PDB file of C-alpha atoms in Angstrom:
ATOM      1  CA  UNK A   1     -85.337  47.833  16.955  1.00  0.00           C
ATOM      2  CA  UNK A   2     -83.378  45.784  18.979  1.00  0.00           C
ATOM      3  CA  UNK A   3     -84.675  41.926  18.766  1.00  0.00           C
ATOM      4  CA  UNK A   4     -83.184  38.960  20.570  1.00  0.00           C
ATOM      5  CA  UNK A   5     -84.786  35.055  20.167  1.00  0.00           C
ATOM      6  CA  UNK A   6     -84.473  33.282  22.629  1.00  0.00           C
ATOM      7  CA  UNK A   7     -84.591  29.045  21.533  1.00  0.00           C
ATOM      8  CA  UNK A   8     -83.765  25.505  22.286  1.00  0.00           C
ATOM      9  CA  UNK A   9     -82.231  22.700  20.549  1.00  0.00           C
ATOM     10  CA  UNK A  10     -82.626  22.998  16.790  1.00  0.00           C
ATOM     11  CA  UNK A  11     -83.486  19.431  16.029  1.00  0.00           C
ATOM     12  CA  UNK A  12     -86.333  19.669  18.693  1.00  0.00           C
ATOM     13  CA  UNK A  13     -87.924  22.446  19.620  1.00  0.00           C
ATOM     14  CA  UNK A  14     -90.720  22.721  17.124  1.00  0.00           C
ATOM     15  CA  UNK A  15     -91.937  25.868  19.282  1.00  0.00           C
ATOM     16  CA  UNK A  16     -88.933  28.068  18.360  1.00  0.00           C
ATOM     17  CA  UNK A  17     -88.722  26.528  14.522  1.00  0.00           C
ATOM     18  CA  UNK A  18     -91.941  28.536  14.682  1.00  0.00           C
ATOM     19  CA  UNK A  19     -91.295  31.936  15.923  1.00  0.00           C
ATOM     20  CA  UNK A  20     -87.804  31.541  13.616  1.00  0.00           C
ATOM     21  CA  UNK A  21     -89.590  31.353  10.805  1.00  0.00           C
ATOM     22  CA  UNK A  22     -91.624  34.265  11.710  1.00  0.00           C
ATOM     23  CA  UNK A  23     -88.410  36.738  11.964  1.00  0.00           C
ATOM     24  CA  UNK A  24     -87.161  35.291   9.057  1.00  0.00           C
ATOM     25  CA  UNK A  25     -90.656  36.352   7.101  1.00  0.00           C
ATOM     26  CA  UNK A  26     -90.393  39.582   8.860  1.00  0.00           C
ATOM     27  CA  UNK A  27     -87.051  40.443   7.547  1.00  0.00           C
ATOM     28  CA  UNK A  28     -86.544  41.136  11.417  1.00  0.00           C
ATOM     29  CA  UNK A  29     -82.777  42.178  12.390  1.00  0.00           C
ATOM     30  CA  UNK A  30     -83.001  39.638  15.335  1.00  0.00           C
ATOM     31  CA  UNK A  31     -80.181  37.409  17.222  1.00  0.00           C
ATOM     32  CA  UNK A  32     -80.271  34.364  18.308  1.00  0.00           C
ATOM     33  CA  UNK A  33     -80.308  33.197  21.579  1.00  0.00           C
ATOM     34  CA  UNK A  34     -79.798  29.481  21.790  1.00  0.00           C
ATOM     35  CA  UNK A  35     -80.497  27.434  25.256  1.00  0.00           C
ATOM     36  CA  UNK A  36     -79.740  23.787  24.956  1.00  0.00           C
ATOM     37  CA  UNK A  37     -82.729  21.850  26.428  1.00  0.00           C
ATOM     38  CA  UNK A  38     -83.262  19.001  29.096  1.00  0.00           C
ATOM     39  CA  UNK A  39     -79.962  20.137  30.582  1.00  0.00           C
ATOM     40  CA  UNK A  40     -80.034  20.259  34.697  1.00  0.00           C
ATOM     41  CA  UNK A  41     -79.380  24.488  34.033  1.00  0.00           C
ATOM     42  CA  UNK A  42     -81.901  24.615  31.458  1.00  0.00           C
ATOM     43  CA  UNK A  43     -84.650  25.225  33.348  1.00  0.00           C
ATOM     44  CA  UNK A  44     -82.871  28.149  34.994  1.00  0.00           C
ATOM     45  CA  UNK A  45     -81.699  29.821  32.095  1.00  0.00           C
ATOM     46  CA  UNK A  46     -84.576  30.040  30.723  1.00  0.00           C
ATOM     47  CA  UNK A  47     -86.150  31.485  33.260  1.00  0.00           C
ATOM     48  CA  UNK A  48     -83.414  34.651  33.235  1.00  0.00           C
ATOM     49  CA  UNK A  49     -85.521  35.665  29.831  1.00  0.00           C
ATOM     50  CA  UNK A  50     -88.937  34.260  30.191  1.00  0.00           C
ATOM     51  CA  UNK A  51     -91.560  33.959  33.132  1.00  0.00           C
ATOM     52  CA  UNK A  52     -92.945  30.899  31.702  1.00  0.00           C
ATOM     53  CA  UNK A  53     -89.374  29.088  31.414  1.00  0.00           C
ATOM     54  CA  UNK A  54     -90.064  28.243  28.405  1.00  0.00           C
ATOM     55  CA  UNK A  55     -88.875  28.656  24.786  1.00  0.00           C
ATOM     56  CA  UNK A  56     -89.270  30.756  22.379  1.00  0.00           C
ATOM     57  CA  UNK A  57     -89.234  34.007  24.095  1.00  0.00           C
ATOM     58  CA  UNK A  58     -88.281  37.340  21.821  1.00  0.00           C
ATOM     59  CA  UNK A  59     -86.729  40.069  23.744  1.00  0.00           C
ATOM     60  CA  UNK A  60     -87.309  43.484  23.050  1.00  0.00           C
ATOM     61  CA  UNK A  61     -86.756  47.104  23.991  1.00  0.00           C
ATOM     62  CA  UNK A  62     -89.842  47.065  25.881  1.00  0.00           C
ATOM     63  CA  UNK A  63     -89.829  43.587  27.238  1.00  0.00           C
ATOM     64  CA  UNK A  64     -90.076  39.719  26.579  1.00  0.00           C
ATOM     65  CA  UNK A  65     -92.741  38.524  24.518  1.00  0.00           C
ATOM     66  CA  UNK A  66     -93.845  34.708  25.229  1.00  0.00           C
ATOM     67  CA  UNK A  67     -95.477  31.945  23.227  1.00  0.00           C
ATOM     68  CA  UNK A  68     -95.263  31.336  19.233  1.00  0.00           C
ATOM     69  CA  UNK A  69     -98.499  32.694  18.497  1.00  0.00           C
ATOM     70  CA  UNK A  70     -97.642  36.034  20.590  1.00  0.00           C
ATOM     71  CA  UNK A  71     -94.077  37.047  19.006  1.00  0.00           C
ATOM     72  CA  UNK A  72     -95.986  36.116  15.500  1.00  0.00           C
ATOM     73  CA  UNK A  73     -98.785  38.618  16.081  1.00  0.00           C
ATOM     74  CA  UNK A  74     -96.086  41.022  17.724  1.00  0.00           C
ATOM     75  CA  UNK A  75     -93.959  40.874  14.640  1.00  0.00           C
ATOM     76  CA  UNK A  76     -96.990  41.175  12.035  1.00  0.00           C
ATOM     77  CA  UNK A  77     -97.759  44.758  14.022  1.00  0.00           C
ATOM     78  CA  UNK A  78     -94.103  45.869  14.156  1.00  0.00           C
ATOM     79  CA  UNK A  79     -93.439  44.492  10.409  1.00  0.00           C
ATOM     80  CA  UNK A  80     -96.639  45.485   8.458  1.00  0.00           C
ATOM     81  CA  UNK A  81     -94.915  45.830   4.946  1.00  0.00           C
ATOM     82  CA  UNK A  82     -94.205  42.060   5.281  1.00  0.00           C
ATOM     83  CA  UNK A  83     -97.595  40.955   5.334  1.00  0.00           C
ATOM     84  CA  UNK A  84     -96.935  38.075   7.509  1.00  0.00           C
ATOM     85  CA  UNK A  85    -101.055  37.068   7.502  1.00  0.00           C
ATOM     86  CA  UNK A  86    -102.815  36.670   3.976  1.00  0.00           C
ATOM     87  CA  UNK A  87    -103.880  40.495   2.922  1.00  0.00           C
ATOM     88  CA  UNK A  88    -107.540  38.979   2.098  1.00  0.00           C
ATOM     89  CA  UNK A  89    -110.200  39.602   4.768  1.00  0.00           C
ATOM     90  CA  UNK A  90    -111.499  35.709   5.019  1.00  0.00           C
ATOM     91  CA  UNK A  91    -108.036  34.379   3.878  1.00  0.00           C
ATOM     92  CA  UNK A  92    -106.385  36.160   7.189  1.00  0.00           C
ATOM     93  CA  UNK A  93    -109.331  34.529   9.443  1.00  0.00           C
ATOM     94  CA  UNK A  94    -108.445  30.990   7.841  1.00  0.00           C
ATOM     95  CA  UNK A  95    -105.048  31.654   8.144  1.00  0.00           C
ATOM     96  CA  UNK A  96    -106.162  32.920  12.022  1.00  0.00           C
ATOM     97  CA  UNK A  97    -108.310  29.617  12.573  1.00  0.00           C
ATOM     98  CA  UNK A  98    -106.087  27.135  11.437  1.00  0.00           C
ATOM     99  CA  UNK A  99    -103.231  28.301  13.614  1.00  0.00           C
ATOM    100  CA  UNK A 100    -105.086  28.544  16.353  1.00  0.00           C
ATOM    101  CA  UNK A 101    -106.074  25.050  15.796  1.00  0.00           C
ATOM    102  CA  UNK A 102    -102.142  24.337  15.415  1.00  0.00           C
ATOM    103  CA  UNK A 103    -101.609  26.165  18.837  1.00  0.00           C
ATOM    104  CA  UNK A 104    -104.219  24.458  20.965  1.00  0.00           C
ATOM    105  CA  UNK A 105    -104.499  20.980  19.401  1.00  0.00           C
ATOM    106  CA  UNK A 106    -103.016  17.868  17.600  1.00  0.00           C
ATOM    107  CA  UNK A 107    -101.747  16.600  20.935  1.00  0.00           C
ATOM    108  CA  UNK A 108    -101.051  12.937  20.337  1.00  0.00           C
ATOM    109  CA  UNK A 109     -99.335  14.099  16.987  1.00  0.00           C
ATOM    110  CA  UNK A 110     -96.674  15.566  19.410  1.00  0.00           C
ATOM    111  CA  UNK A 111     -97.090  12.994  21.731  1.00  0.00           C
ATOM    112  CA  UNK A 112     -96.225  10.159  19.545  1.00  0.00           C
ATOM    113  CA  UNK A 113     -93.934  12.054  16.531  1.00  0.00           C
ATOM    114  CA  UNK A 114     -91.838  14.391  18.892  1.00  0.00           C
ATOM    115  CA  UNK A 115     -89.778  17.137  15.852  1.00  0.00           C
ATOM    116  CA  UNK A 116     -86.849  15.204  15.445  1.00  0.00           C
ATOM    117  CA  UNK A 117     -85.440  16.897  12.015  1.00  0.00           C
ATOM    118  CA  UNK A 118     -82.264  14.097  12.188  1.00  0.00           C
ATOM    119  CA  UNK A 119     -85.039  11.402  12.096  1.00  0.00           C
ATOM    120  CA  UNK A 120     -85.345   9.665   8.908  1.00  0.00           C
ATOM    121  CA  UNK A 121     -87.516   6.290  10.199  1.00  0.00           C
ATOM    122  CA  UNK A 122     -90.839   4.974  10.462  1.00  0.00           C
ATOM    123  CA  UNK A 123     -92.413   4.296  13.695  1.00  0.00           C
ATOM    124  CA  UNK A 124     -93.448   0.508  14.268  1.00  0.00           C
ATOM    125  CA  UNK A 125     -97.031   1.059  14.265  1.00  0.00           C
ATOM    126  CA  UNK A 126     -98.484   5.005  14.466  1.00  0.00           C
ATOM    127  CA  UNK A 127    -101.296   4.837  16.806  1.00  0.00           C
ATOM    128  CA  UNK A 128    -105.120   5.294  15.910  1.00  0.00           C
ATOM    129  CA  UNK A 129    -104.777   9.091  17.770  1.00  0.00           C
ATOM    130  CA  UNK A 130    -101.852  10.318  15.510  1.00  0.00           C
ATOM    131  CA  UNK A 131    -103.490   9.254  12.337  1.00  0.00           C
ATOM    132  CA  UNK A 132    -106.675  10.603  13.338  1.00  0.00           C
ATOM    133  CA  UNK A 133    -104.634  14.314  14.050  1.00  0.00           C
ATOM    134  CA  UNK A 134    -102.528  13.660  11.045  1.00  0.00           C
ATOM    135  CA  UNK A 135    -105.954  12.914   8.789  1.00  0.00           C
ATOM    136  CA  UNK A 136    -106.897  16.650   9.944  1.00  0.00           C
ATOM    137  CA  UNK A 137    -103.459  18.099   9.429  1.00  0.00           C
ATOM    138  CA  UNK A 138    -104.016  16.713   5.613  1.00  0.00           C
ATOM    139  CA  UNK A 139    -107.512  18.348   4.866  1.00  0.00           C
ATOM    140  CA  UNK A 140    -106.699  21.473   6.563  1.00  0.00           C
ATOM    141  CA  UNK A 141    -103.556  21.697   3.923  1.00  0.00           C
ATOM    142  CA  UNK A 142    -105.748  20.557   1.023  1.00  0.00           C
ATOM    143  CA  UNK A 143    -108.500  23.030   1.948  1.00  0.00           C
ATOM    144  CA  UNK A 144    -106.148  25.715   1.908  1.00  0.00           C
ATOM    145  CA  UNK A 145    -104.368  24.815  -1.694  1.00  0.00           C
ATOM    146  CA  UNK A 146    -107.589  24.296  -3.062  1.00  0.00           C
ATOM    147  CA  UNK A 147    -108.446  27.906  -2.530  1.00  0.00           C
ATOM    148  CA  UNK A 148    -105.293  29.484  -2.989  1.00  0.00           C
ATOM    149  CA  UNK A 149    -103.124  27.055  -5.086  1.00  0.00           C
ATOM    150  CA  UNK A 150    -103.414  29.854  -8.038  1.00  0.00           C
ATOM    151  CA  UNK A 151    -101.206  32.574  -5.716  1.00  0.00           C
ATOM    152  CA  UNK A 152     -98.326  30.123  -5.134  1.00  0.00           C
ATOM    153  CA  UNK A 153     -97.372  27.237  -3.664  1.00  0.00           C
ATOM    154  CA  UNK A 154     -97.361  27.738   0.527  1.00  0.00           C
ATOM    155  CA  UNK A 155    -100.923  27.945   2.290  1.00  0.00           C
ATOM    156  CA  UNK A 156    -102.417  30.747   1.538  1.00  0.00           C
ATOM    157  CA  UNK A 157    -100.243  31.315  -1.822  1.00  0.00           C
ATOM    158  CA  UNK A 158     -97.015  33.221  -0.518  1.00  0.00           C
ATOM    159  CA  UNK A 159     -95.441  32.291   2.854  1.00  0.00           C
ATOM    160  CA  UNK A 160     -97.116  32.937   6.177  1.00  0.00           C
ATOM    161  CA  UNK A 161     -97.371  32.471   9.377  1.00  0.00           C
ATOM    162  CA  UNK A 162     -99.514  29.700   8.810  1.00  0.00           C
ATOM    163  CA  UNK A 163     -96.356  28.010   6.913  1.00  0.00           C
ATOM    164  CA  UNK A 164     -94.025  28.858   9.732  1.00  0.00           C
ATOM    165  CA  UNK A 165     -96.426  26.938  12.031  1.00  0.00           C
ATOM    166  CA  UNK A 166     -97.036  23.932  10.227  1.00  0.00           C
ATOM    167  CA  UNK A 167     -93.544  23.372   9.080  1.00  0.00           C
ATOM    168  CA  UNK A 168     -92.711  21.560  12.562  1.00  0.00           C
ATOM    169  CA  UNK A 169     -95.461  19.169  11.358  1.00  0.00           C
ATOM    170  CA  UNK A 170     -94.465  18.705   7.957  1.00  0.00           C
ATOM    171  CA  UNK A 171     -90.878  17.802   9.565  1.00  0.00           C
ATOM    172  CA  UNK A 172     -92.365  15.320  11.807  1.00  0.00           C
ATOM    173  CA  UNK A 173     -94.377  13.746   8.963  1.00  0.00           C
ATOM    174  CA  UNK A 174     -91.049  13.437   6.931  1.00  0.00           C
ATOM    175  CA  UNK A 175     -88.824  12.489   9.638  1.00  0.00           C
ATOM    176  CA  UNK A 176     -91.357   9.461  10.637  1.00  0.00           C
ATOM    177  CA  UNK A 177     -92.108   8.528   7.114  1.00  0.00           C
ATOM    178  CA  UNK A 178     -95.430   8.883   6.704  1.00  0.00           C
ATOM    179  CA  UNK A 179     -97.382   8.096   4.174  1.00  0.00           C
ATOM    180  CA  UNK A 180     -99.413  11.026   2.390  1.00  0.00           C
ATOM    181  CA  UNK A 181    -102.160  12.373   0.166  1.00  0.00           C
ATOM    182  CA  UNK A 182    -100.645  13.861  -2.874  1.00  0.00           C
ATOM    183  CA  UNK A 183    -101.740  17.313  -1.748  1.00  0.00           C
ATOM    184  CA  UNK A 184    -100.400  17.191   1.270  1.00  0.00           C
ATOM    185  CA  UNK A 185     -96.411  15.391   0.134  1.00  0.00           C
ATOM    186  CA  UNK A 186     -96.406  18.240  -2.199  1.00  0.00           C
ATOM    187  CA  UNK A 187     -97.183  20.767   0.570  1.00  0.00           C
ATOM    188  CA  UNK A 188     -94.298  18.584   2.576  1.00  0.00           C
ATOM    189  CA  UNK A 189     -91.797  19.358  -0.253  1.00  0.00           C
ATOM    190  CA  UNK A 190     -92.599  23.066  -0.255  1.00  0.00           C
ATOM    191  CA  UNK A 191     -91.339  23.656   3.132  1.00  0.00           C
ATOM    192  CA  UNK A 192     -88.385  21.102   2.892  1.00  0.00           C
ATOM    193  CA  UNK A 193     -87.315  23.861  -0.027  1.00  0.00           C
ATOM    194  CA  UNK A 194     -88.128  27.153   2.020  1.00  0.00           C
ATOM    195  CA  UNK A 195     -84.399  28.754   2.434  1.00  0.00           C
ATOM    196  CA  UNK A 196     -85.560  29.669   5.287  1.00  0.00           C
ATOM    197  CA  UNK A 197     -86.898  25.940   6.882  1.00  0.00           C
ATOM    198  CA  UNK A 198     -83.588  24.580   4.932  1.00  0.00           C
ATOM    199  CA  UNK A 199     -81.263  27.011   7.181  1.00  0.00           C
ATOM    200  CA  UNK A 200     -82.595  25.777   9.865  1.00  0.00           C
ATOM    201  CA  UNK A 201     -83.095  21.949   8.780  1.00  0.00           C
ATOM    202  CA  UNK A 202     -79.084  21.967   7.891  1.00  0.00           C
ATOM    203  CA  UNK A 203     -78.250  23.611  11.433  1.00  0.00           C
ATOM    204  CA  UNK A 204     -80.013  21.009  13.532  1.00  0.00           C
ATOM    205  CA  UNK A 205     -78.605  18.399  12.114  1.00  0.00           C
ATOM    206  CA  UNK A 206     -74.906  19.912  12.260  1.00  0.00           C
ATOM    207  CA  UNK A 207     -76.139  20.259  15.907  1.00  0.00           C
ATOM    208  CA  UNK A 208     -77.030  16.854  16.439  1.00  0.00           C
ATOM    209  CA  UNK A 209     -73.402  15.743  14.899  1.00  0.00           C
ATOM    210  CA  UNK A 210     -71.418  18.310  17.005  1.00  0.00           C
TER     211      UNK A 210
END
């Protein structure tokens, strides 16, 4: 199967960090298609691979596939052996729930702690909003390692797709410096050592120097 991912900037777009991390799980032969972003072409460019003009996009034989939460679902039906979604019946619906709730929500978390993986300071004062999203981002995590803390040390045990879409967040939450339950700096540190986060992590920031 012929796979091409289409992304932006490394050190920015949380979005493609995503669906990357999803091929990576899936153990998907896939190139890489990087766009830089807020270029006067971008716009254009992207639009040669997706309707939306938007990234990520993952080209296939059959056609593009939009949005993180597609290409994940799209990969967990071409990939099955992977097991990209917890194997457990109510697991796989948490894992479901919580990133749909990543998909659709924490708006003023993005608003106010753009990814930034070269970051490495604190905002001057994090607005009532962000706390309030990152509060919820916290007891989300520690629900999930209270449940399945015994299977490993990601989510839901092993790494999922959950992982791949709450690693943008963990990012943020390192790159702004902020200040954590235990639970949830431990859960920061597990992605920070994911091979396949740290790839990633070590080519945005050569892209930020070059």
């Amino acid at each position: 199967m012929a796979l091409q991912l289409v992304i932006g900037d490394k050190n920015y777009s949380s979005w493609s960090l995503r669906a990357a991390l999803v091929v990576d799980l899936a153990g998907a032969d896939c190139e890489e298609v990087l766009v830089r972003l807020y270029q006067p072409d971008s716009r254009a460019q992207l639009l040669r691979h997706s309707p939306t003009g938007k990234v990520p996009v993952l080209l296939t034989e059959q056609g593009a596939v939009w949005d993180s939460l597609a290409i994940a679902e799209y990969l967990a039906e071409c990939y099955p052996e992977a097991q990209l979604w917890p194997q457990e019946r109510q697991a796989r619906a948490l894992a479901r729930s919580v990133c749909a709730e990543m998909h659709s929500g924490f708006t003023a978390l993005r608003s106010h702690l753009p990814m930034d993986l070269a970051r490495d300071k604190a905002l001057a004062e994090l607005p009532d909003a962000a706390q309030a999203d990152i509060d919820r981002i916290c007891a989300i995590w520690a629900d999930c390692r209270e449940r399945y803390a015994s299977s490993g040390n990601y989510l839901f045990g092993q790494a999922s797709i959950a992982d791949a879409f709450y690693a943008p967040v963990a990012a943020r939450l390192r790159s702004y410096h902020v200040v954590l339950p235990t639970t949830a700096a431990a859960y920061v540190e597990t992605i920070y050592r994911w091979p396949a986060f740290q790839r990633w992590y070590q080519a945005a920031l050569q892209e930020v120097k070059g």
